[in-house]
Tab-separated table of C-alpha atoms (C1' of nucleotides) in Angstrom:
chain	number	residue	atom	x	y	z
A	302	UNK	CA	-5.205	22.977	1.794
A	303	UNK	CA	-6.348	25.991	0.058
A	304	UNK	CA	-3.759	26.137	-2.437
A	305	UNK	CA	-4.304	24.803	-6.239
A	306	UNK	CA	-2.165	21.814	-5.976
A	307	UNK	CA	-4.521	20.225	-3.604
A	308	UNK	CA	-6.624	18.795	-5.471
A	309	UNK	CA	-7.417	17.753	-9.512
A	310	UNK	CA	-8.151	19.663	-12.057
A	311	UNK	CA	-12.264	18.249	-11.839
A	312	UNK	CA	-11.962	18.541	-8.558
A	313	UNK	CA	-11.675	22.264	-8.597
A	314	UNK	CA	-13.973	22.491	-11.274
A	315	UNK	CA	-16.455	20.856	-9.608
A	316	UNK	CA	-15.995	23.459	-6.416
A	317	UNK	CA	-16.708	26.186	-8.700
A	318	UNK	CA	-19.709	25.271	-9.705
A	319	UNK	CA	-20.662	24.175	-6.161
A	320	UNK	CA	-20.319	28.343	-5.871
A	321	UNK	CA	-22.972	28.710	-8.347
A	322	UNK	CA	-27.031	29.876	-7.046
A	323	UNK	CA	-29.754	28.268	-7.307
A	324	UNK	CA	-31.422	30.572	-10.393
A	325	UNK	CA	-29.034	31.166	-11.728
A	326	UNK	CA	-26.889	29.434	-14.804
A	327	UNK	CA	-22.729	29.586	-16.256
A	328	UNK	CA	-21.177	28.606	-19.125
A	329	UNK	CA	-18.710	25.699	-19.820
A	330	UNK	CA	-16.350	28.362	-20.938
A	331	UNK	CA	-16.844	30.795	-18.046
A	332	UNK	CA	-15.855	27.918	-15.301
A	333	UNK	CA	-12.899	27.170	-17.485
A	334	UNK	CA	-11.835	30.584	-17.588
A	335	UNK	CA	-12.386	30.879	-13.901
A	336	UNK	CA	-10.369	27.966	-13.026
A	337	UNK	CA	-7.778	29.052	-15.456
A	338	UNK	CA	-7.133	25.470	-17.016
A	339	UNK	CA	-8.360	23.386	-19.342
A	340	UNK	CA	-10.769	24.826	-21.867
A	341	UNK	CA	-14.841	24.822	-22.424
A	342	UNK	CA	-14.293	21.356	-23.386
A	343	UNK	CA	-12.064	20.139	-20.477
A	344	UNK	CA	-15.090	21.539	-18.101
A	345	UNK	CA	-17.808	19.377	-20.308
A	346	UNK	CA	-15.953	16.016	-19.961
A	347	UNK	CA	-15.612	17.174	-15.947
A	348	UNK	CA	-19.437	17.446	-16.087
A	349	UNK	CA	-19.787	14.030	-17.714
A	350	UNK	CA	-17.838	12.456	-15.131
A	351	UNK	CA	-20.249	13.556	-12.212
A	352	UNK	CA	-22.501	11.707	-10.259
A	353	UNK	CA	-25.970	11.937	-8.537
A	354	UNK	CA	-24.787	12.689	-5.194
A	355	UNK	CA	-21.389	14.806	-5.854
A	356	UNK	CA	-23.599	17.923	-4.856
A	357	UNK	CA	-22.683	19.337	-7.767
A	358	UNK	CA	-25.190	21.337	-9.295
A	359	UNK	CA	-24.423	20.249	-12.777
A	360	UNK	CA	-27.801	21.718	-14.436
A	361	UNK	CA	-26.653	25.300	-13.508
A	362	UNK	CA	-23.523	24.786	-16.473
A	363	UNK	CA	-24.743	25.760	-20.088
A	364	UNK	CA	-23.249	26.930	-22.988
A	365	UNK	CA	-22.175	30.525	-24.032
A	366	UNK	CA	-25.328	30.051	-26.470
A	367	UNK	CA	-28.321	29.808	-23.659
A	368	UNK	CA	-28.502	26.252	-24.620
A	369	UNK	CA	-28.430	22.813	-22.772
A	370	UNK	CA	-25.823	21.065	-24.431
A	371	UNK	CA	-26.738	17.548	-23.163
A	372	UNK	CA	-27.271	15.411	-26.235
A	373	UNK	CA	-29.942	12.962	-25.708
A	374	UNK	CA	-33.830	13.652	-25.179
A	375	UNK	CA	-34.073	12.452	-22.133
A	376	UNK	CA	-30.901	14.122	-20.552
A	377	UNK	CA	-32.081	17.797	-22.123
A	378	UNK	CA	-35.833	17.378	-20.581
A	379	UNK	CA	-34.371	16.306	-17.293
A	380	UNK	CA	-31.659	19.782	-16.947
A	381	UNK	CA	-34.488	22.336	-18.848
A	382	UNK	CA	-36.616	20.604	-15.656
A	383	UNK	CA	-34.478	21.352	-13.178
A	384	UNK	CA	-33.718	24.917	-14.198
A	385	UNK	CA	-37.424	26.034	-14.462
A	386	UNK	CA	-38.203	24.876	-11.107
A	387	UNK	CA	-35.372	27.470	-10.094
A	388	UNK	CA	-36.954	29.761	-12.136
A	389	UNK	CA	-34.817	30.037	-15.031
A	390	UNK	CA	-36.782	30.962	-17.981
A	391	UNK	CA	-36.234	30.046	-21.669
A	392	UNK	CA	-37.661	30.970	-25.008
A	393	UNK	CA	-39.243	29.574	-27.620
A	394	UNK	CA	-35.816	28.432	-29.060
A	395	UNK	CA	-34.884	27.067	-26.427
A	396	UNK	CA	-32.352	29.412	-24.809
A	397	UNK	CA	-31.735	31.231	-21.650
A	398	UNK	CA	-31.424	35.315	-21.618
A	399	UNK	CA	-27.436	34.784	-19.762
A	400	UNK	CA	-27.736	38.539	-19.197
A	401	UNK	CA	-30.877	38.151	-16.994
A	402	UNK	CA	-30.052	34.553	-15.797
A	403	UNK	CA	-25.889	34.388	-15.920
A	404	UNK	CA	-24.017	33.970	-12.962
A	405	UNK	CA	-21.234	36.802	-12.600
A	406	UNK	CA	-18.737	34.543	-11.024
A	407	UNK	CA	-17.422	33.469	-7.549
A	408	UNK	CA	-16.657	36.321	-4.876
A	409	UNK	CA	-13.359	37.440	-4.392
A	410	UNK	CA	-13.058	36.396	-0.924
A	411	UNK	CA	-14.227	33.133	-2.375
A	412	UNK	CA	-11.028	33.243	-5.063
A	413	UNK	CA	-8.756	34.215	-2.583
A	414	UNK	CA	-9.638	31.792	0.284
A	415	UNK	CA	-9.524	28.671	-2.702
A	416	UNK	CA	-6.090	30.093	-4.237
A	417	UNK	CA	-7.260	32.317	-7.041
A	418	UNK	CA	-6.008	35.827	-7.458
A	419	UNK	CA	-9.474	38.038	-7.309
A	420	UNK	CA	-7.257	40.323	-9.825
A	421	UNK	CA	-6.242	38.142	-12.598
A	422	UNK	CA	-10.138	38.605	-14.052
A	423	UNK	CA	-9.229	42.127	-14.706
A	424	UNK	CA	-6.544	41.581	-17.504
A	425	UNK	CA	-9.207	38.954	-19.126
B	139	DC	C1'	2.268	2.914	-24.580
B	140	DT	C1'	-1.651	4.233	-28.146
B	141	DT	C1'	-6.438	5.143	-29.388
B	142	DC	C1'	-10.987	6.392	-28.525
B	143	DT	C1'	-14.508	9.088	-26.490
B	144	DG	C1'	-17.373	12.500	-24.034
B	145	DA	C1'	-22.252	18.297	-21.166
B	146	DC	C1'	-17.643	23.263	-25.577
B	147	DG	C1'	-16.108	27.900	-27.683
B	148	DA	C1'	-14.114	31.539	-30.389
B	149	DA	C1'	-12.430	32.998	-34.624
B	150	DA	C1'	-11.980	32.478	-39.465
B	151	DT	C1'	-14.229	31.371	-43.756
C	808	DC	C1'	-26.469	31.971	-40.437
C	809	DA	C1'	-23.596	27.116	-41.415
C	810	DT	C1'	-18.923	24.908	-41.316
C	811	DT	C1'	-14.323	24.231	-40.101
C	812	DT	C1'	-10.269	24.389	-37.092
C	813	DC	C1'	-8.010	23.847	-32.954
C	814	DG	C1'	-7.470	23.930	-28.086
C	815	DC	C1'	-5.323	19.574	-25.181
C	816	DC	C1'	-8.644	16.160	-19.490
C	817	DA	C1'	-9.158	11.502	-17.699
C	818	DG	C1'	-10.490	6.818	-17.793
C	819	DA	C1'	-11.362	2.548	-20.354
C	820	DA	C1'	-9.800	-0.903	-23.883
DNA sequence: CTTCTGACGAAAT
DNA sequence: CATTTCGCCAGAA
């Protein structure tokens, strides 16, 4: 079903991330706000709980600073990889320009086909 | 049932 | 600019 109660709360965060392009990048907070529960946090701990072949492009989820927020070495070299072959660029401190590279959020068919109201962004 | 533990963010200090 | 505070998901032990 379309509606909200169809699925969990990662669940739906996971589909709006699904929504985001290839070049582009969001922020923990942003898909919170989008899904309208949980918090910035509640979205990181979703993102932890992925898996290789979810389809969920979890490289393309950053924080409101420009910066990967994946802890270990290994982890941050592997997402700042992915992200430049999409052509996302970063500087020399390590963060992305979200006003060249941030994604402005699903459609509002999209939000209204998935149970959103395309309106509620307004009053935000 | 309780406690712990992860990819966060905005505002106050 | 650096710290602190608080918001409040889901699974494992």
């Amino acid at each position: 079903m379309t509606h909200l109660s169809g699925s969990s709360l990662y669940e739906r965060i996971y589909a709006v991330i699904r929504q985001i392009p290839a070049g582009q990048v969001s922020t923990y907070g942003q898909i919170a706000r989008i899904v309208g529960q949980g918090d910035a946090r509640t979205v990181g701990y979703a993102l932890a709980a992925v898996t290789e072949a979810s389809g969920v492009p979890w490289q393309r989820v950053i924080n409101s600073q420009g910066q990967i927020s994946l802890r270990g070495a290994e982890g941050y070299s592997e997402q700042r990889t992915l992200l430049e072959a999409e052509g996302i660029q970063f500087d020399a401190q390590g963060r992305v320009d979200l006003k060249r590279f941030g994604w402005s959020g699903p459609g509002s068919e999209w939000l209204e086909a998935h149970g959103y109201d395309p309106l509620w962004f307004m009053k935000k």
